[in-house]
Amino acid sequence: MSSHAADAAHGAGTGDAAALRHVLGHLVTPLLMCIGMGLAYLGAFGSPQPHDMRVDVVGSGPGAQVLAQHLNDTGDGALDVRTVPSEAAARQQLTDREIVAAFLPGDRPELLVASASSDTDATVAEGVFTKVAAAQDAPLTVTDIVRTASGDPTGQGVFFLLVAISIGSYASVAVIGGVGGVLPMRLRALLGLGMSLVVSLVGLAFAGPVFHLVDHGLTGVWGLAWIYSAGILLVGIGLHTFLKRWTTLGVMALFVMLNFTSSGGLFRPDLQNGFFGSLHAFWNGAGFVEGARGVVYFGGDQVGRHVGTLVGWALAGAVLVAAAGVVEARRRAVGAAVAGAGAAVGAAGAVGAAGAAGARSEEARAEAEEEAEEAVGV
């Protein structure tokens, strides 16, 4: 083999090895996504078991108290059963979302539930008290005092609306932060807020005229969706300055892996382990889901608290955006100083430096587009 042919073969082999290393490096991201999604979804949804599920037994006499104590003693921590003096008080507890169900013992036992709060919770409670009624040789009557909209019979449509809004928001982060990285931070933040409006309007269409997930309170749901989407976009745009190509993985961890699983859309905290149950108290997905339920089904109950959660995430995003703007300004200042020092070199050196800078710019552009495509593809 001639020396030229050997050099060509060596160069091709070196190029292939470099390309392979590049591909393997980028395959780390989907591998981490796979591991993270498996841990999150199977950990949160894989084996739902009730724990400290609040239910009431209606009655003030010894019989009601004995039944409540028996259920607590035999439930092995699954239930937190208390007595309430009247059916009216039990109904109020249900509409305030303080309890999952209320049992009225007697010759015709009845179970009061509010499936709009959580259909899965209501189903679990029905299973428990069906056995209680069967032990008394009486059929159980189940009364649902707060039903879901006709277009959302399981009450889980709000959760899937959350999924759609979340994906539209976090995928936009890669486009604005990556492809739009040459724009000033102020303009990127405005783009994020504008995109959050567009995404929330898509959510409004899904919730209302397209799928009829809600039959009233649509304006309130739209407002929650806008604040929720804005929070994701601002947090993501701010993080992009620090995480770069790992931004997609970062926002997926925050707004998919930890977010969907703790939102309460499928299982509320009393059917999950302590980790995801604790996240439900302050994570933004839970703020949207529980806030939307409050607006649509429970007369605005606890909506202020959930709006506060969403606003808190949006403010955190604004702080991140401001910090990212400061960091980028410092980087530009350093870059300008380096460029000024480089201007003292000879013409040939300047041309070489310009060529290298162009190559780096092209590489950065390609990486940004690759990141955006990767995020949207997920």
Coordinates of C-alpha atoms in Angstrom, one line a residue:
M1 CA 0.0 0.0 0.0
S2 CA 1.4 3.5 -0.9
S3 CA 2.0 6.0 1.8
H4 CA -0.8 8.2 0.5
A5 CA -3.3 5.3 0.7
A6 CA -2.2 4.4 4.2
D7 CA -2.6 8.0 5.3
A8 CA -6.0 8.1 3.8
A9 CA -7.1 4.9 5.5
H10 CA -5.7 6.2 8.8
G11 CA -7.5 9.5 8.4
A12 CA -10.8 7.6 7.7
G13 CA -10.3 5.4 10.7
T14 CA -9.6 8.4 12.9
G15 CA -12.7 10.2 11.6
D16 CA -14.9 7.2 12.2
A17 CA -13.6 6.8 15.8
A18 CA -14.2 10.4 16.5
A19 CA -17.8 10.2 15.1
L20 CA -18.5 7.1 17.1
R21 CA -17.3 8.8 20.3
H22 CA -19.5 11.8 19.5
V23 CA -22.6 9.5 19.0
L24 CA -21.9 7.5 22.1
G25 CA -21.5 10.7 24.1
H26 CA -25.0 11.9 23.0
L27 CA -26.5 8.5 23.7
V28 CA -25.9 9.1 27.4
T29 CA -28.9 11.5 27.4
P30 CA -31.6 9.1 26.2
L31 CA -30.1 6.4 28.5
L32 CA -30.5 8.7 31.5
M33 CA -34.0 9.6 30.3
C34 CA -34.9 5.9 30.2
I35 CA -33.5 5.3 33.7
G36 CA -35.1 8.5 35.1
M37 CA -38.6 7.8 33.6
G38 CA -38.5 4.2 34.8
L39 CA -37.6 5.2 38.4
A40 CA -40.1 8.0 38.5
Y41 CA -43.1 6.3 36.9
L42 CA -42.7 2.9 38.4
G43 CA -41.8 4.4 41.7
A44 CA -44.8 6.6 41.8
F45 CA -47.4 4.5 40.0
G46 CA -46.2 0.9 40.1
S47 CA -47.8 -0.2 43.3
P48 CA -50.4 2.2 44.7
Q49 CA -51.4 1.4 48.2
P50 CA -53.6 3.5 50.6
H51 CA -52.0 5.0 53.7
D52 CA -53.6 7.4 56.1
M53 CA -56.5 7.8 53.7
R54 CA -59.0 10.1 55.5
V55 CA -62.6 8.8 55.7
D56 CA -65.4 9.5 58.1
V57 CA -68.0 7.4 59.8
V58 CA -71.2 9.3 60.3
G59 CA -72.7 9.1 63.8
S60 CA -72.0 10.1 67.3
G61 CA -73.0 7.0 69.3
P62 CA -70.9 4.1 70.5
G63 CA -71.6 2.1 67.4
A64 CA -70.0 4.6 65.0
Q65 CA -67.0 5.0 67.3
V66 CA -66.5 1.3 67.6
L67 CA -66.7 0.9 63.8
A68 CA -64.2 3.7 63.3
Q69 CA -61.8 2.2 65.8
H70 CA -62.2 -1.3 64.3
L71 CA -61.3 0.1 60.8
N72 CA -58.3 1.9 62.2
D73 CA -57.1 -1.2 64.0
T74 CA -57.5 -3.6 61.2
G75 CA -56.4 -1.3 58.4
D76 CA -52.7 -1.5 59.2
G77 CA -52.3 2.2 58.5
A78 CA -54.2 2.3 55.3
L79 CA -57.1 4.4 56.7
D80 CA -57.4 7.3 59.0
V81 CA -61.0 6.9 60.2
R82 CA -62.8 9.4 62.4
T83 CA -66.4 10.1 63.3
V84 CA -68.5 13.0 62.2
P85 CA -71.9 13.8 63.9
S86 CA -74.1 14.4 60.8
E87 CA -74.4 13.7 57.1
A88 CA -74.4 17.4 56.5
A89 CA -71.0 17.8 58.2
A90 CA -69.7 14.8 56.2
R91 CA -70.8 16.4 52.9
Q92 CA -69.1 19.6 53.9
Q93 CA -65.9 17.7 54.6
L94 CA -66.1 16.2 51.1
T95 CA -66.7 19.4 49.3
D96 CA -63.8 21.0 51.3
R97 CA -61.6 18.0 50.1
E98 CA -60.7 17.2 53.7
I99 CA -61.8 13.5 53.4
V100 CA -62.0 10.9 50.7
A101 CA -65.3 9.3 51.7
A102 CA -68.0 9.2 54.4
F103 CA -69.8 6.1 55.5
L104 CA -73.3 6.1 56.8
P105 CA -73.9 2.8 58.7
G106 CA -77.4 1.3 59.3
D107 CA -79.9 -1.0 57.7
R108 CA -79.2 0.6 54.3
P109 CA -75.5 1.6 54.5
E110 CA -74.4 4.4 52.2
L111 CA -71.0 5.7 51.1
L112 CA -70.6 9.4 50.1
V113 CA -67.7 10.1 47.7
A114 CA -66.6 13.0 45.5
S115 CA -65.0 11.5 42.4
A116 CA -64.1 14.9 41.0
S117 CA -61.5 15.1 43.7
S118 CA -60.0 11.7 42.8
D119 CA -61.7 8.9 41.0
T120 CA -59.0 6.4 42.2
D121 CA -59.4 7.4 45.9
A122 CA -63.2 7.0 45.5
T123 CA -62.7 3.6 44.0
V124 CA -60.4 2.4 46.8
A125 CA -62.9 3.7 49.5
E126 CA -65.8 2.0 47.8
G127 CA -63.8 -1.3 47.8
V128 CA -63.2 -1.0 51.6
F129 CA -66.7 -0.2 52.6
T130 CA -68.3 -2.7 50.2
K131 CA -66.6 -5.3 52.5
V132 CA -67.9 -3.5 55.6
A133 CA -71.5 -3.5 54.3
A134 CA -71.2 -7.2 53.2
A135 CA -70.2 -8.2 56.7
Q136 CA -73.5 -6.7 57.8
D137 CA -75.4 -8.6 55.0
A138 CA -76.4 -5.3 53.4
P139 CA -75.8 -3.9 49.9
L140 CA -73.8 -0.7 49.8
T141 CA -75.2 2.4 48.1
V142 CA -72.6 4.7 46.7
T143 CA -73.5 8.4 46.3
D144 CA -71.2 10.6 44.3
I145 CA -71.9 14.2 45.5
V146 CA -69.4 15.9 43.2
R147 CA -69.3 14.3 39.8
T148 CA -66.9 15.1 37.0
A149 CA -67.8 16.7 33.7
S150 CA -69.5 14.5 31.1
G151 CA -66.5 14.9 28.8
D152 CA -64.1 13.7 31.5
P153 CA -65.8 10.7 33.2
T154 CA -62.7 9.5 35.0
G155 CA -61.6 12.9 36.1
Q156 CA -58.2 12.3 34.7
G157 CA -58.6 14.5 31.6
V158 CA -57.1 17.4 33.6
F159 CA -54.0 15.3 34.1
F160 CA -53.6 14.6 30.4
L161 CA -54.2 18.3 29.7
L162 CA -51.3 18.9 32.1
V163 CA -49.1 16.5 30.0
A164 CA -49.9 18.4 26.7
I165 CA -49.2 21.8 28.2
S166 CA -46.0 20.6 29.8
I167 CA -44.6 19.1 26.6
G168 CA -45.4 22.2 24.6
S169 CA -43.6 24.3 27.2
Y170 CA -40.5 22.3 27.9
A171 CA -39.9 21.5 24.2
S172 CA -40.0 25.3 23.5
V173 CA -37.2 25.8 26.1
A174 CA -34.7 23.9 23.8
V175 CA -35.7 26.0 20.8
I176 CA -35.6 29.3 22.6
G177 CA -32.5 28.6 24.6
G178 CA -30.6 26.7 21.9
V179 CA -31.5 28.0 18.4
G180 CA -32.4 31.4 19.9
G181 CA -29.3 31.5 22.1
V182 CA -27.8 34.4 20.0
L183 CA -30.7 36.6 21.1
P184 CA -30.4 38.8 24.1
M185 CA -31.8 37.2 27.3
R186 CA -34.5 39.9 27.6
L187 CA -35.8 38.9 24.2
R188 CA -35.6 35.2 25.0
A189 CA -37.6 35.8 28.1
L190 CA -40.3 37.7 26.2
L191 CA -40.4 34.9 23.6
G192 CA -40.9 32.5 26.5
L193 CA -43.8 34.5 27.9
G194 CA -45.4 34.7 24.4
M195 CA -45.0 31.0 23.8
S196 CA -46.6 30.3 27.2
L197 CA -49.6 32.3 26.1
V198 CA -49.9 30.3 22.9
V199 CA -49.5 27.0 24.7
S200 CA -52.1 28.0 27.3
L201 CA -54.5 28.9 24.4
V202 CA -54.0 25.4 22.9
G203 CA -54.8 24.0 26.4
L204 CA -57.9 26.2 26.5
A205 CA -59.1 24.7 23.2
F206 CA -58.5 21.1 24.4
A207 CA -60.3 21.7 27.7
G208 CA -63.3 23.4 26.2
P209 CA -64.5 23.1 22.6
V210 CA -62.3 20.2 21.5
F211 CA -62.7 17.6 24.2
H212 CA -65.2 19.3 26.7
L213 CA -63.0 18.3 29.7
V214 CA -64.7 21.0 31.8
D215 CA -68.3 22.3 31.6
H216 CA -67.6 25.6 33.4
G217 CA -64.7 27.6 34.9
L218 CA -62.9 27.5 31.6
T219 CA -61.4 30.9 32.0
G220 CA -59.9 30.0 35.4
V221 CA -58.4 26.8 33.9
W222 CA -56.8 28.9 31.1
G223 CA -55.3 31.3 33.6
L224 CA -53.8 28.5 35.6
A225 CA -52.4 27.0 32.4
W226 CA -50.8 30.2 31.4
I227 CA -49.0 30.7 34.7
Y228 CA -48.0 27.1 34.8
S229 CA -46.5 27.2 31.3
A230 CA -44.8 30.5 31.9
G231 CA -43.1 29.0 35.0
I232 CA -41.7 26.1 33.0
L233 CA -40.5 28.3 30.2
L234 CA -38.8 30.8 32.4
V235 CA -37.1 28.2 34.6
G236 CA -35.9 26.3 31.4
I237 CA -34.6 29.4 29.6
G238 CA -32.7 30.4 32.7
L239 CA -31.3 27.0 33.3
H240 CA -30.1 26.7 29.6
T241 CA -27.3 29.2 30.2
F242 CA -25.9 26.9 32.9
L243 CA -26.8 23.4 31.6
K244 CA -26.4 23.9 27.9
R245 CA -27.0 20.6 26.1
W246 CA -28.1 19.0 29.4
T247 CA -31.1 21.4 29.6
T248 CA -33.4 18.9 27.9
L249 CA -32.6 16.3 30.6
G250 CA -32.9 18.8 33.3
V251 CA -36.3 20.1 32.4
M252 CA -37.6 16.6 31.8
A253 CA -36.5 15.6 35.3
L254 CA -38.2 18.7 36.8
F255 CA -41.4 18.9 34.7
V256 CA -42.0 15.3 33.6
M257 CA -40.3 12.7 35.9
L258 CA -41.0 14.5 39.2
N259 CA -43.9 16.6 38.0
F260 CA -46.4 14.2 36.4
T261 CA -45.8 11.7 39.1
S262 CA -46.5 14.1 42.0
S263 CA -49.4 16.0 40.4
G264 CA -52.2 13.9 41.9
G265 CA -53.7 13.5 38.4
L266 CA -53.7 9.7 38.5
F267 CA -53.0 8.9 42.2
R268 CA -53.2 11.4 45.0
P269 CA -50.6 11.4 47.9
D270 CA -52.6 8.9 50.0
L271 CA -52.0 6.3 47.4
Q272 CA -48.3 7.0 46.8
N273 CA -45.0 6.7 48.8
G274 CA -43.8 9.5 51.0
F275 CA -41.4 11.0 48.4
F276 CA -43.9 11.7 45.7
G277 CA -46.6 12.5 48.2
S278 CA -44.4 15.2 49.8
L279 CA -43.7 16.8 46.3
H280 CA -47.4 17.1 45.8
A281 CA -47.5 19.9 48.4
F282 CA -45.4 22.4 46.4
W283 CA -44.7 21.1 42.9
N284 CA -46.1 23.1 40.0
G285 CA -48.0 20.2 38.3
A286 CA -49.9 19.6 41.5
G287 CA -50.7 23.3 41.7
F288 CA -52.2 23.2 38.2
V289 CA -54.2 19.9 38.7
E290 CA -55.5 20.7 42.1
G291 CA -56.2 24.3 41.2
A292 CA -58.1 23.3 38.1
R293 CA -60.2 20.8 40.2
G294 CA -60.9 23.6 42.7
V295 CA -62.0 26.0 40.0
V296 CA -64.2 23.6 38.1
Y297 CA -65.7 21.4 40.8
F298 CA -65.3 22.8 44.3
G299 CA -66.3 26.5 44.0
G300 CA -62.8 27.9 44.1
D301 CA -61.8 25.9 47.2
Q302 CA -58.0 26.3 47.9
V303 CA -57.4 27.9 44.5
G304 CA -55.5 30.8 46.0
R305 CA -53.0 28.4 47.6
H306 CA -52.4 26.6 44.3
V307 CA -52.1 29.9 42.3
G308 CA -49.5 30.9 44.9
T309 CA -47.6 27.7 44.1
L310 CA -47.6 28.4 40.3
V311 CA -46.7 32.0 40.8
G312 CA -43.8 30.9 43.0
W313 CA -42.4 28.7 40.2
A314 CA -42.8 31.6 37.8
L315 CA -40.9 33.9 40.1
A316 CA -38.2 31.3 40.5
G317 CA -37.9 31.2 36.8
A318 CA -37.7 35.0 36.6
V319 CA -34.8 34.9 39.1
L320 CA -33.0 32.3 37.1
V321 CA -33.5 34.3 33.9
A322 CA -32.0 37.4 35.6
A323 CA -29.0 35.4 37.0
A324 CA -28.5 33.9 33.5
G325 CA -28.5 37.4 32.0
V326 CA -25.8 38.5 34.4
V327 CA -23.6 35.4 33.7
E328 CA -23.9 35.9 29.9
A329 CA -23.0 39.6 30.2
R330 CA -19.8 38.6 32.1
R331 CA -19.0 36.0 29.5
R332 CA -19.4 38.5 26.7
A333 CA -17.1 40.9 28.6
V334 CA -14.5 38.2 28.9
G335 CA -14.9 37.4 25.2
A336 CA -14.5 41.0 24.2
A337 CA -11.3 41.3 26.3
V338 CA -9.9 38.2 24.6
A339 CA -10.8 39.5 21.2
G340 CA -9.1 42.8 21.9
A341 CA -5.9 41.1 23.0
G342 CA -6.1 38.9 19.8
A343 CA -6.3 42.0 17.6
A344 CA -2.6 42.6 18.3
V345 CA -1.5 39.5 16.4
G346 CA -0.4 39.5 12.8
A347 CA -2.8 39.4 9.9
A348 CA -2.1 35.7 9.2
G349 CA -2.8 34.9 12.9
A350 CA -6.0 37.0 12.8
V351 CA -7.2 35.1 9.8
G352 CA -6.5 31.8 11.5
A353 CA -8.3 32.9 14.6
A354 CA -11.3 34.0 12.6
G355 CA -11.4 30.7 10.9
A356 CA -11.3 28.9 14.2
A357 CA -14.0 31.1 15.6
G358 CA -16.1 30.4 12.6
A359 CA -15.7 26.7 13.1
R360 CA -16.6 27.0 16.8
S361 CA -19.7 29.1 15.9
E362 CA -20.8 26.5 13.3
E363 CA -20.3 23.7 15.9
A364 CA -22.3 25.6 18.5
R365 CA -25.1 26.2 16.0
A366 CA -25.2 22.6 15.0
E367 CA -25.3 21.5 18.7
A368 CA -28.1 24.0 19.4
E369 CA -30.2 22.6 16.5
E370 CA -29.5 19.1 17.5
E371 CA -30.6 19.9 21.1
A372 CA -33.8 21.4 19.9
E373 CA -34.6 18.4 17.6
E374 CA -33.8 16.0 20.5
A375 CA -36.2 17.8 22.9
V376 CA -39.0 18.0 20.4
G377 CA -38.5 14.4 19.5
V378 CA -38.9 13.3 23.1

